[in-house]
PDB file of C-alpha atoms and ligand atoms in Angstrom:
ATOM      1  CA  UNK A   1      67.753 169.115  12.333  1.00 50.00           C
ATOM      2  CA  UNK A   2      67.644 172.773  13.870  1.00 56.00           C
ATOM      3  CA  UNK A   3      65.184 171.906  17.213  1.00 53.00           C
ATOM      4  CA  UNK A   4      65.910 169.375  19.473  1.00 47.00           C
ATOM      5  CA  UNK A   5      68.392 170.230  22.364  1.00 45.00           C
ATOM      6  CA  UNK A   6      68.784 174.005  20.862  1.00 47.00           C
ATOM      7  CA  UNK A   7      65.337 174.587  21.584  1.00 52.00           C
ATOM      8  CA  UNK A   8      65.614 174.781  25.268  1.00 52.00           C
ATOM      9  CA  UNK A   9      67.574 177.867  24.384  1.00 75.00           C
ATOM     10  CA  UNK A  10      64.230 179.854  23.344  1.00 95.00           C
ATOM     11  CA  UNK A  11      61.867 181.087  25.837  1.00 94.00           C
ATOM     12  CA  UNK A  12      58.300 180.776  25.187  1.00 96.00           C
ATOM     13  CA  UNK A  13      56.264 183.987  23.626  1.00 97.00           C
ATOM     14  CA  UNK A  14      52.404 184.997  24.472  1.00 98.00           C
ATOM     15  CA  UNK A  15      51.338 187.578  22.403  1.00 98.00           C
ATOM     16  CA  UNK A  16      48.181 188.844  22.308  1.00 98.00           C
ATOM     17  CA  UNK A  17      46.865 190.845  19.342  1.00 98.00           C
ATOM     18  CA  UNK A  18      44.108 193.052  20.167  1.00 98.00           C
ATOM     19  CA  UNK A  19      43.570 194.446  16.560  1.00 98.00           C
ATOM     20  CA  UNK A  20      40.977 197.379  16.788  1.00 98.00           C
ATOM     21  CA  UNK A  21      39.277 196.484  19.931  1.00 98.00           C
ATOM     22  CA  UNK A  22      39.289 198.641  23.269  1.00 98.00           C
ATOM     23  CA  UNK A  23      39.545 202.477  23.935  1.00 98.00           C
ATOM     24  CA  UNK A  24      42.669 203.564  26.176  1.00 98.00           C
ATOM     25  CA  UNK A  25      40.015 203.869  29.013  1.00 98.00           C
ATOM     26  CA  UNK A  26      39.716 199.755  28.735  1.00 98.00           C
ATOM     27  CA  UNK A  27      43.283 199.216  27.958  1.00 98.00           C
ATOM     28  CA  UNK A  28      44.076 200.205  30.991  1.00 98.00           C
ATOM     29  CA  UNK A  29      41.211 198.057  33.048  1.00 98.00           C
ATOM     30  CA  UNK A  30      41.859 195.001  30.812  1.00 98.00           C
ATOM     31  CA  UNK A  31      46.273 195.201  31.202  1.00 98.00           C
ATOM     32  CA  UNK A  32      45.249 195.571  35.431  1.00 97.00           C
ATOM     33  CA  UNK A  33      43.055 192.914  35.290  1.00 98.00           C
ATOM     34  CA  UNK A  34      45.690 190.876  33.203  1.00 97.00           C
ATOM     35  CA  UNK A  35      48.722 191.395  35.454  1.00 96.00           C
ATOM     36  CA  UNK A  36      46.609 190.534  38.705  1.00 95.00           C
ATOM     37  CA  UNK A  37      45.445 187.173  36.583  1.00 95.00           C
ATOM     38  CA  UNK A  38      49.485 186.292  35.963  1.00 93.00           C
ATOM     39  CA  UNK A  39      50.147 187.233  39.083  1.00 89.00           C
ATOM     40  CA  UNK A  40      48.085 184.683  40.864  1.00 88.00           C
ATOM     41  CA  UNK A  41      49.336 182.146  38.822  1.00 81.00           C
ATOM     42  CA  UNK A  42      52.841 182.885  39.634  1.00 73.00           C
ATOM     43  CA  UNK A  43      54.691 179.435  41.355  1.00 64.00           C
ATOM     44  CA  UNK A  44      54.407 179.686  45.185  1.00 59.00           C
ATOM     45  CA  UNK A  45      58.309 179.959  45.625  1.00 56.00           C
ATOM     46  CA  UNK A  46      59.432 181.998  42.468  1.00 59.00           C
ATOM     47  CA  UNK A  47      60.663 185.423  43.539  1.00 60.00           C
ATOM     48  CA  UNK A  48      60.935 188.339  40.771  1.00 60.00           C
ATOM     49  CA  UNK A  49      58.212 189.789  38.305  1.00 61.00           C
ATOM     50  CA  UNK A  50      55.071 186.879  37.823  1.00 62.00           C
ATOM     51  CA  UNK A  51      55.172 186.347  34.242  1.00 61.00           C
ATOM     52  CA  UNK A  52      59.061 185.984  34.219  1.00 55.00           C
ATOM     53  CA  UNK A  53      58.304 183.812  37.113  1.00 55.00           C
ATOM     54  CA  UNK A  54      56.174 181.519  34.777  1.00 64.00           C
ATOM     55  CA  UNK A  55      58.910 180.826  32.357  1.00 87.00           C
ATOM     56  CA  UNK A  56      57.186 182.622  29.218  1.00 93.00           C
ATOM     57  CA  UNK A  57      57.294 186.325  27.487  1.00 95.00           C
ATOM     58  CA  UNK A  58      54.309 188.133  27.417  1.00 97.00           C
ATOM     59  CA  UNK A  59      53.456 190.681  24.770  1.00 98.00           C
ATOM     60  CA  UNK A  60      50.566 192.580  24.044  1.00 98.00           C
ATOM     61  CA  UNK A  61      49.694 195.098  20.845  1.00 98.00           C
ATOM     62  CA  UNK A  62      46.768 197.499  21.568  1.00 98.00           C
ATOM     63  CA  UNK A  63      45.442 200.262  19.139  1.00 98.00           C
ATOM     64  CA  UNK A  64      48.137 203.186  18.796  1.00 98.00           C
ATOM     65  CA  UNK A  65      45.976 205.259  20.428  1.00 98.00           C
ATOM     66  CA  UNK A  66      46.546 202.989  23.610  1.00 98.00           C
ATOM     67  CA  UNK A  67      49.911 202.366  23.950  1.00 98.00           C
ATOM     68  CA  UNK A  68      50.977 205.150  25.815  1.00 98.00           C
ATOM     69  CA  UNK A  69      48.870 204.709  28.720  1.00 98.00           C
ATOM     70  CA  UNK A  70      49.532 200.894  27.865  1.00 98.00           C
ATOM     71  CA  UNK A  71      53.324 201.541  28.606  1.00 98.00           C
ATOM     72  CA  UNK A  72      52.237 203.442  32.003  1.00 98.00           C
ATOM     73  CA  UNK A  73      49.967 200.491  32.988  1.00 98.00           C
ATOM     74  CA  UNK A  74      52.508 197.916  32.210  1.00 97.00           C
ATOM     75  CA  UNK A  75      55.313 199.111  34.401  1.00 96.00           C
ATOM     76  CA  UNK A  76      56.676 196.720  36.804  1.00 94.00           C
ATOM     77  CA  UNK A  77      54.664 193.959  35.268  1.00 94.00           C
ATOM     78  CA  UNK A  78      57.062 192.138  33.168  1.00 93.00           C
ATOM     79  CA  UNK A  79      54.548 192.610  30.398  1.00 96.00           C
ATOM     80  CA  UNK A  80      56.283 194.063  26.796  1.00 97.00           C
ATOM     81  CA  UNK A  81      54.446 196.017  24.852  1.00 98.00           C
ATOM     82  CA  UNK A  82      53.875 195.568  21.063  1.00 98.00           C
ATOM     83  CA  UNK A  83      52.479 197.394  18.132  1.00 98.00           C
ATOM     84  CA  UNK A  84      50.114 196.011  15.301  1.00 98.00           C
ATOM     85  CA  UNK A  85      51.844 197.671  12.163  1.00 98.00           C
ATOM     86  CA  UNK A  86      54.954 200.407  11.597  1.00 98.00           C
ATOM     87  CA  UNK A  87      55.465 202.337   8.198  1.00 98.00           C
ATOM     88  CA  UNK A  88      59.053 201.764   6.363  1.00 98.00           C
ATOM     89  CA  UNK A  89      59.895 205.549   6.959  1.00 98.00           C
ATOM     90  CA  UNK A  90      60.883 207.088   9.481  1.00 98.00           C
ATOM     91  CA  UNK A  91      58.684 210.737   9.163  1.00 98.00           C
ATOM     92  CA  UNK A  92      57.174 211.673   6.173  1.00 98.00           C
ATOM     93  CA  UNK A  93      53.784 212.491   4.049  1.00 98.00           C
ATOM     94  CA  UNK A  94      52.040 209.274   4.856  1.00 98.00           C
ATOM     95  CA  UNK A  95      48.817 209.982   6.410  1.00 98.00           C
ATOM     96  CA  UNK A  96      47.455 207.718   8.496  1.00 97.00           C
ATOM     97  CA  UNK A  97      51.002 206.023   9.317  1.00 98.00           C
ATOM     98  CA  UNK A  98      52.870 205.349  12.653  1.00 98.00           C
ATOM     99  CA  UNK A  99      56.738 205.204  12.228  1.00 98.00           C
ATOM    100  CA  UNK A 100      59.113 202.836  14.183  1.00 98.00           C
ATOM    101  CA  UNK A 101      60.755 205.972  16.099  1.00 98.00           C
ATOM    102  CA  UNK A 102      57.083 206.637  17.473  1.00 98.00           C
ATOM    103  CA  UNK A 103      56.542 203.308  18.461  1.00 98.00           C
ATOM    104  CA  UNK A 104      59.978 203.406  20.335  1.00 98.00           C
ATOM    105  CA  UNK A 105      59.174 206.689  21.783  1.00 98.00           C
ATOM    106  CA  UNK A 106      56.160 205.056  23.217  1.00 98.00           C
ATOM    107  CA  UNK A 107      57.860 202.398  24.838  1.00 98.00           C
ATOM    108  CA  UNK A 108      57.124 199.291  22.205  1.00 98.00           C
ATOM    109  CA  UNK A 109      59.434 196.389  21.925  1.00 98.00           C
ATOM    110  CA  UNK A 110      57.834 194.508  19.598  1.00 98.00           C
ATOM    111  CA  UNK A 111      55.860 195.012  16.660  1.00 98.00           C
ATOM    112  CA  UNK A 112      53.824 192.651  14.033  1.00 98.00           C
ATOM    113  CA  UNK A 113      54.547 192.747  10.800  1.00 98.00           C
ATOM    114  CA  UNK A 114      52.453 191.511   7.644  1.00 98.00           C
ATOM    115  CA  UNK A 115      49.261 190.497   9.778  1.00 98.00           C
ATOM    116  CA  UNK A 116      47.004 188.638   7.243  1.00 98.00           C
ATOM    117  CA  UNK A 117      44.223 191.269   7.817  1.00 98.00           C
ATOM    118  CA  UNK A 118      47.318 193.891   6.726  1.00 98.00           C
ATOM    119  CA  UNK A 119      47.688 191.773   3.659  1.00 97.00           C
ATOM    120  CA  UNK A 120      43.719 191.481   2.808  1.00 96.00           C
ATOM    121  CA  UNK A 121      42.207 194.887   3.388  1.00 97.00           C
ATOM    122  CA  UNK A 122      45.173 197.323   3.233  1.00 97.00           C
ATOM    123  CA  UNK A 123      46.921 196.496   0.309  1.00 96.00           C
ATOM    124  CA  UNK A 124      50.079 194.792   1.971  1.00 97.00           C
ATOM    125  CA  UNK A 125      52.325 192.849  -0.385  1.00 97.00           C
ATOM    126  CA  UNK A 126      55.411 190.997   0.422  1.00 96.00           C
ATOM    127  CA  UNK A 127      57.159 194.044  -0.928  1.00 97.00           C
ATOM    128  CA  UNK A 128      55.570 196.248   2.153  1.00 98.00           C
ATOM    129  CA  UNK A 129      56.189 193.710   4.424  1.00 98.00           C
ATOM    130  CA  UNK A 130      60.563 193.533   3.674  1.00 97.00           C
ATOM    131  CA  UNK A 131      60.882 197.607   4.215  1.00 98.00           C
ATOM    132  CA  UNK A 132      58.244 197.400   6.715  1.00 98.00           C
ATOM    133  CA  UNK A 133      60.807 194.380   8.875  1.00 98.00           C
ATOM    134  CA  UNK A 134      63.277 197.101   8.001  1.00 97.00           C
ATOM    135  CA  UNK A 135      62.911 200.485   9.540  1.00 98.00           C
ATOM    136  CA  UNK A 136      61.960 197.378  12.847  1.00 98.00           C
ATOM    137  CA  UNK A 137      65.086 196.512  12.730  1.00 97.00           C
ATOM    138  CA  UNK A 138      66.637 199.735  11.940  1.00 97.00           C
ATOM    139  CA  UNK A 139      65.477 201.306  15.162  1.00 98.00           C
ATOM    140  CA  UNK A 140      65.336 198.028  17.457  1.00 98.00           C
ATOM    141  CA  UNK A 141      61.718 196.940  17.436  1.00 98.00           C
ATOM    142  CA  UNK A 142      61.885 193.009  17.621  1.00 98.00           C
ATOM    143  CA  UNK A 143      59.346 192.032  14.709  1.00 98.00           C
ATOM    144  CA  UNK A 144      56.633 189.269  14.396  1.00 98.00           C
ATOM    145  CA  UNK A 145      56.741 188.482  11.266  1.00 98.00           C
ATOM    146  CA  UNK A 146      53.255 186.689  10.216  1.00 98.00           C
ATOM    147  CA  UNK A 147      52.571 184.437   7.230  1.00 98.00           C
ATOM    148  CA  UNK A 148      50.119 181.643   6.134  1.00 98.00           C
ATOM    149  CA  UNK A 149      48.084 180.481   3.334  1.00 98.00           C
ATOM    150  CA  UNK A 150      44.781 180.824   2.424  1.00 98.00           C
ATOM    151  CA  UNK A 151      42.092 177.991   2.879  1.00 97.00           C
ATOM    152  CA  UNK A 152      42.015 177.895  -1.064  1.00 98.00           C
ATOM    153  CA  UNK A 153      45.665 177.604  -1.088  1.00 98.00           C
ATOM    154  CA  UNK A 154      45.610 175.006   1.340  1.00 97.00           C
ATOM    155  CA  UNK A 155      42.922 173.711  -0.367  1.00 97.00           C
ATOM    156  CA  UNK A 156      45.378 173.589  -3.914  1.00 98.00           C
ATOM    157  CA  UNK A 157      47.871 172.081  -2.184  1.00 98.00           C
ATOM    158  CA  UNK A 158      50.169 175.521  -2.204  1.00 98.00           C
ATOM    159  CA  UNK A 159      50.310 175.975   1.727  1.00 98.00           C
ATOM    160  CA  UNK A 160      54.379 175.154   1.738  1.00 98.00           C
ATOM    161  CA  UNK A 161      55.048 177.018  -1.350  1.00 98.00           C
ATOM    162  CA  UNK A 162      53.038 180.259   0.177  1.00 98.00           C
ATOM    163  CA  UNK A 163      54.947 180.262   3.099  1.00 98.00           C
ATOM    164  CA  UNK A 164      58.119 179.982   1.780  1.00 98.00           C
ATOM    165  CA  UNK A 165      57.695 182.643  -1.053  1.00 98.00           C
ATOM    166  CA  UNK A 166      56.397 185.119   2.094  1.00 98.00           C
ATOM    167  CA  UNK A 167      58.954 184.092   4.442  1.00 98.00           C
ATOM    168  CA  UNK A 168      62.000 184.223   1.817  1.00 97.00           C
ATOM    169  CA  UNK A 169      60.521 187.557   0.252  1.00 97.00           C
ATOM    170  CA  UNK A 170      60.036 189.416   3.460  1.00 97.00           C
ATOM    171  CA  UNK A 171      63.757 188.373   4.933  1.00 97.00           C
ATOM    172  CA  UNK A 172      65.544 189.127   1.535  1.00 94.00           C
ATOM    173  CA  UNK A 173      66.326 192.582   2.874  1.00 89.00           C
ATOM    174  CA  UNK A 174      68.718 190.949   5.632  1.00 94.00           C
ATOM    175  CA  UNK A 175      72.161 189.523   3.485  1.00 90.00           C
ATOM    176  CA  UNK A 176      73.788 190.004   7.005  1.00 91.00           C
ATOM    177  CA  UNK A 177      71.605 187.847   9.293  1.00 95.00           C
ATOM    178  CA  UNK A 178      68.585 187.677  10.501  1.00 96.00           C
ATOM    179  CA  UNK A 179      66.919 191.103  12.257  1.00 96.00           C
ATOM    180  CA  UNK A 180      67.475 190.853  16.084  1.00 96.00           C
ATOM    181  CA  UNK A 181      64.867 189.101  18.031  1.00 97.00           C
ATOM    182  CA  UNK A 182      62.558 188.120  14.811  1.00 98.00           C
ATOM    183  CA  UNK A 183      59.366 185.694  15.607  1.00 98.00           C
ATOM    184  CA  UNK A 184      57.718 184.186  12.846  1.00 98.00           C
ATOM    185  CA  UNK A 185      54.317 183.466  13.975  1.00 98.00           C
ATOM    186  CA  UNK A 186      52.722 181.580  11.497  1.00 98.00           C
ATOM    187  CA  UNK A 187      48.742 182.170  11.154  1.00 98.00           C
ATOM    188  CA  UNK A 188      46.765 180.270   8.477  1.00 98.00           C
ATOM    189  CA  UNK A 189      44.295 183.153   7.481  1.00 98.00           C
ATOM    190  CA  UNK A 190      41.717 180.400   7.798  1.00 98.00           C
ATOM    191  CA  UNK A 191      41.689 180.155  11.331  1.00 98.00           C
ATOM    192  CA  UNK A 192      42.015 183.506  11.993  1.00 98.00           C
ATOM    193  CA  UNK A 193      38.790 184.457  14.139  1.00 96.00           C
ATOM    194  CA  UNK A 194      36.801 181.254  13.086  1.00 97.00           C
ATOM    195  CA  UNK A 195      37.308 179.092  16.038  1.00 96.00           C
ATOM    196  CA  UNK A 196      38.513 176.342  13.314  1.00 97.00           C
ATOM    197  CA  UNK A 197      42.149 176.389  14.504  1.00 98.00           C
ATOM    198  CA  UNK A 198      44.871 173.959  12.699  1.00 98.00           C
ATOM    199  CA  UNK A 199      45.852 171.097  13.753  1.00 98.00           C
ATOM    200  CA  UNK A 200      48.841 170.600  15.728  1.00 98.00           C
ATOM    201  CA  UNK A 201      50.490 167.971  13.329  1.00 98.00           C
ATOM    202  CA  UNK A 202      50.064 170.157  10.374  1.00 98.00           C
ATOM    203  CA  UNK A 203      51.055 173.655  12.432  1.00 98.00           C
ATOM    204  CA  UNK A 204      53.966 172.082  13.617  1.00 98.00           C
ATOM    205  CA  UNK A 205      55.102 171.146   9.402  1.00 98.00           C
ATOM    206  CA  UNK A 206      55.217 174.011   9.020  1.00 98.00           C
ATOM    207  CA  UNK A 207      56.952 175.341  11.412  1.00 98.00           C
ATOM    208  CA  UNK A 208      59.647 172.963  10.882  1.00 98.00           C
ATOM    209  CA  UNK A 209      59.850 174.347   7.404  1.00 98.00           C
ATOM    210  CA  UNK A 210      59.884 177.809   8.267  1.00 98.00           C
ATOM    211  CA  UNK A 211      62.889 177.211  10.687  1.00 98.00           C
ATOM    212  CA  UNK A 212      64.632 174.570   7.828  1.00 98.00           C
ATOM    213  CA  UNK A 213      63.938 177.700   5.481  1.00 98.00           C
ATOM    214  CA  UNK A 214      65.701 180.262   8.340  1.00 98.00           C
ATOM    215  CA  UNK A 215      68.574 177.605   8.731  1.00 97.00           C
ATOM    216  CA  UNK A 216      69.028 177.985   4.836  1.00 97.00           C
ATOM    217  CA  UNK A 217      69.283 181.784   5.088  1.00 97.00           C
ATOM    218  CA  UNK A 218      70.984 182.187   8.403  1.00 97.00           C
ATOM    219  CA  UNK A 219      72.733 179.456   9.598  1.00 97.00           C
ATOM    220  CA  UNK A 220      71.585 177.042  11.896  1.00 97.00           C
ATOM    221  CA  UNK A 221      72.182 178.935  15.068  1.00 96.00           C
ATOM    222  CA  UNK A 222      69.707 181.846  14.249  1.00 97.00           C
ATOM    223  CA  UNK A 223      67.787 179.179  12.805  1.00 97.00           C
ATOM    224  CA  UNK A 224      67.635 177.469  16.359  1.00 97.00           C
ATOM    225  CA  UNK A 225      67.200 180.639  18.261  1.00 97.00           C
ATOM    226  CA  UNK A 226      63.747 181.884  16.551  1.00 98.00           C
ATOM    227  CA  UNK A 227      60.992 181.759  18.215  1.00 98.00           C
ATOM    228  CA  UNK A 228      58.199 180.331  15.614  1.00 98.00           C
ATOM    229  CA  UNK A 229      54.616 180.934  17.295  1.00 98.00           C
ATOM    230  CA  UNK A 230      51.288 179.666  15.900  1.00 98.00           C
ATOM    231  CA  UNK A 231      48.408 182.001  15.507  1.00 98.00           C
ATOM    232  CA  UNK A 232      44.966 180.913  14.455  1.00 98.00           C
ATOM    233  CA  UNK A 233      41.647 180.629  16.756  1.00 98.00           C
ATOM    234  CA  UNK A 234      44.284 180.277  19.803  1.00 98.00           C
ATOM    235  CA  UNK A 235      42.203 179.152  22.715  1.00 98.00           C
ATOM    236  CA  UNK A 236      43.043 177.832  26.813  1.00 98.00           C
ATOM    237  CA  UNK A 237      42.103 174.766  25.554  1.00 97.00           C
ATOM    238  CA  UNK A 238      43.992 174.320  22.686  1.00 98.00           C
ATOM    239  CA  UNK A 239      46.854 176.225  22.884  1.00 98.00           C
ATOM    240  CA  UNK A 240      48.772 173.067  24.474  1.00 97.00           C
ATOM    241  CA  UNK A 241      48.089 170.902  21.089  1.00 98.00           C
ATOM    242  CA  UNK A 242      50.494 173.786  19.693  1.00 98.00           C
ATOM    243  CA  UNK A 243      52.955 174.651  22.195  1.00 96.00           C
ATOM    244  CA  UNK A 244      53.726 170.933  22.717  1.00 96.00           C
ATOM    245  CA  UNK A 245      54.948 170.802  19.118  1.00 98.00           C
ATOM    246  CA  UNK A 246      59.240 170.621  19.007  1.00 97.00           C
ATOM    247  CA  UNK A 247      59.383 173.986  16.295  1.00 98.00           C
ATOM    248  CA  UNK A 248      56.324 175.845  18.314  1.00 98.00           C
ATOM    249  CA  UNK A 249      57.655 178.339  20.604  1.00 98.00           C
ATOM    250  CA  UNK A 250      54.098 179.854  21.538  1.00 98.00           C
ATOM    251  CA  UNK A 251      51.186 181.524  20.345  1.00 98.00           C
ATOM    252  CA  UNK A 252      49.853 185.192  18.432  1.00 98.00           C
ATOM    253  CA  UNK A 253      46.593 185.542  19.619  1.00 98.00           C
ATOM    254  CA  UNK A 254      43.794 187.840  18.411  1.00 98.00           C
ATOM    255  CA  UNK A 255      40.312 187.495  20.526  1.00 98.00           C
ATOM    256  CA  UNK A 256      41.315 185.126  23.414  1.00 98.00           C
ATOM    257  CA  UNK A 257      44.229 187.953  24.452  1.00 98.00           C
ATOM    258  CA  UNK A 258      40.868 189.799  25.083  1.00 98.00           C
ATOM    259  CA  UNK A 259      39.676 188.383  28.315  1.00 98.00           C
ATOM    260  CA  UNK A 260      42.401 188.910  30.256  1.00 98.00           C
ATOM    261  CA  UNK A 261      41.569 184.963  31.963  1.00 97.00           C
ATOM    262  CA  UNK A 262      41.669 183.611  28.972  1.00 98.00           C
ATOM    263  CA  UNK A 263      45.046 185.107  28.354  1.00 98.00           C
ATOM    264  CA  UNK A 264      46.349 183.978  31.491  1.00 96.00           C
ATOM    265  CA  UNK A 265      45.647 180.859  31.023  1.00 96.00           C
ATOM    266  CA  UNK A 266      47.157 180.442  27.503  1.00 97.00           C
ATOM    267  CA  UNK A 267      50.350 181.873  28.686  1.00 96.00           C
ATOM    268  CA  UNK A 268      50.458 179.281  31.839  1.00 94.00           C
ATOM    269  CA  UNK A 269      50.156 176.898  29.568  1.00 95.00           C
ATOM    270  CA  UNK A 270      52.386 178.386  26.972  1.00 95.00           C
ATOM    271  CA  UNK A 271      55.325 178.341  29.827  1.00 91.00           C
ATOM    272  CA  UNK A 272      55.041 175.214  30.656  1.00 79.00           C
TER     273      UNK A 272
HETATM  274  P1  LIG B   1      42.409 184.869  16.569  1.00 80.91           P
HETATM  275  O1  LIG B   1      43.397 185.877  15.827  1.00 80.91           O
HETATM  276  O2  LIG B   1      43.163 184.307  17.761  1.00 80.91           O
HETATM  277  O3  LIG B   1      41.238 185.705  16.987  1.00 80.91           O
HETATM  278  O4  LIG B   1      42.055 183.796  15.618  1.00 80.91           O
HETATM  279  C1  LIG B   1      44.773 185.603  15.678  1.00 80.91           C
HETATM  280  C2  LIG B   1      45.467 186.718  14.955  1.00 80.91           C
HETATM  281  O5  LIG B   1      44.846 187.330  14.079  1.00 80.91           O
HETATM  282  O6  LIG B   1      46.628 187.009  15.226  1.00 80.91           O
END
């Protein structure tokens, strides 16, 4: 038993995954629009930056071609920024890349890692996703790590057995603990942008066993301090059936981190 008391300890995490939506033009008018939402909802008497105020972590991950004026619009907000992918090295011939020392230079604290969508349509394999958590770690970047099944291997029965193989795989580059500030979010692919989110029961299984597996390769203490998020059709009205759940520390979110309202809301919610 790795929750209970210890999970006070971790504070909850919004993240909002924007995947390839909006031009650095609407970055800039949806992150304004987004810090003047949390800061309304800040609690009358809390002093210091809104979203600390609420008791959760915001993150968001915009298109590369965003973040910089991303980092410029977040200042003084509380908001971290995140990316949506890194490559494993550093520089190199890889066209098309982004390397962790970029995503530094541009002011990133986060980044995901092994997004289902990465995994579908861009060839990523378990393999990709271990050096990918890596050069993260390597140069700082705390990673969200993402895994799930698929609805036919949820379907077969396989959903525990997917999760472990991706979760085990991707960490078995870290003999020496686990990378600093990892998040596991775990998405089943099939609620990813079908408005057919899980259910909390069966989210929170999970969950458990992705933080019994982290126990079993770190020790119960990193175990206890990693934040687990759910990811999968996240919306303001259902993001409580998740965050209520003992091993769920808060949400990844794809199209509701769009509308900066919606957002809001799910990281009031989130905090509370
Ligand atoms: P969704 O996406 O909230 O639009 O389902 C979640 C994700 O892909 O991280």
């Amino acid at each position: 038993m790795v929750n209970g008391t210890r999970a006070a300890r971790r504070r909850p995490l919004a993240a909002g995954n924007w995947k390839m939506h909006r031009t650095r033009a609407e970055t800039v008018r949806l992150l304004k629009t987004l810090a003047a939402r949390l800061e309304e909802r800040r609690p009358a008497a809390a002093d210091g930056p809104p979203v600390a105020a609420a008791g959760a972590e915001v993150v968001v991950c915009p298109p590369f071609t965003a973040l910089g004026d991303a980092a410029r619009a977040l200042e003084g907000t509380g908001i971290a920024l995140g990316a949506q992918n890194l490559h494993w090295e550093d520089e190199g011939a890889y066209t098309g890349e982004i390397s962790a020392p970029m995503l530094v230079e541009c002011s990133c604290r986060y980044v995901i890692v092994g997004h289902s969508e990465r995994r579908q349509y861009f060839g990523e394999t378990n393999e990709t996703v271990r050096k990918r958590l890596g050069a993260a770690a390597r140069h700082g970047l705390h990673p969200i790590l993402c895994v799930g099944e698929t609805w036919e291997e949820r379907r077969a029965g396989r959903t525990k057995q997917v999760v472990r193989t991706q979760l085990t795989s991707a960490l078995a580059g870290f003999p020496d603990g686990a990378p600093a500030g990892l998040c596991v979010a775990y998405e089943p692919v099939w609620a990813i942008g079908t408005g057919q989110a899980a259910r909390g029961e069966d989210a929170q299984e999970v969950a458990a066993l992705i933080r019994q597996l982290l126990a079993g390769l770190f020790g119960d203490d990193a175990a206890a301090a990693t934040r687990i998020l759910y990811g999968g059709s996240v919306k303001p009205d259902n993001i409580l059936e998740f965050s209520r759940q003992p091993d769920i520390d808060g949400a990844l979110v794809g199209g509701a981190s769009l509308d900066p309202s919606s957002f809001a809301e799910i990281v009031e919610r989130v905090a509370r």
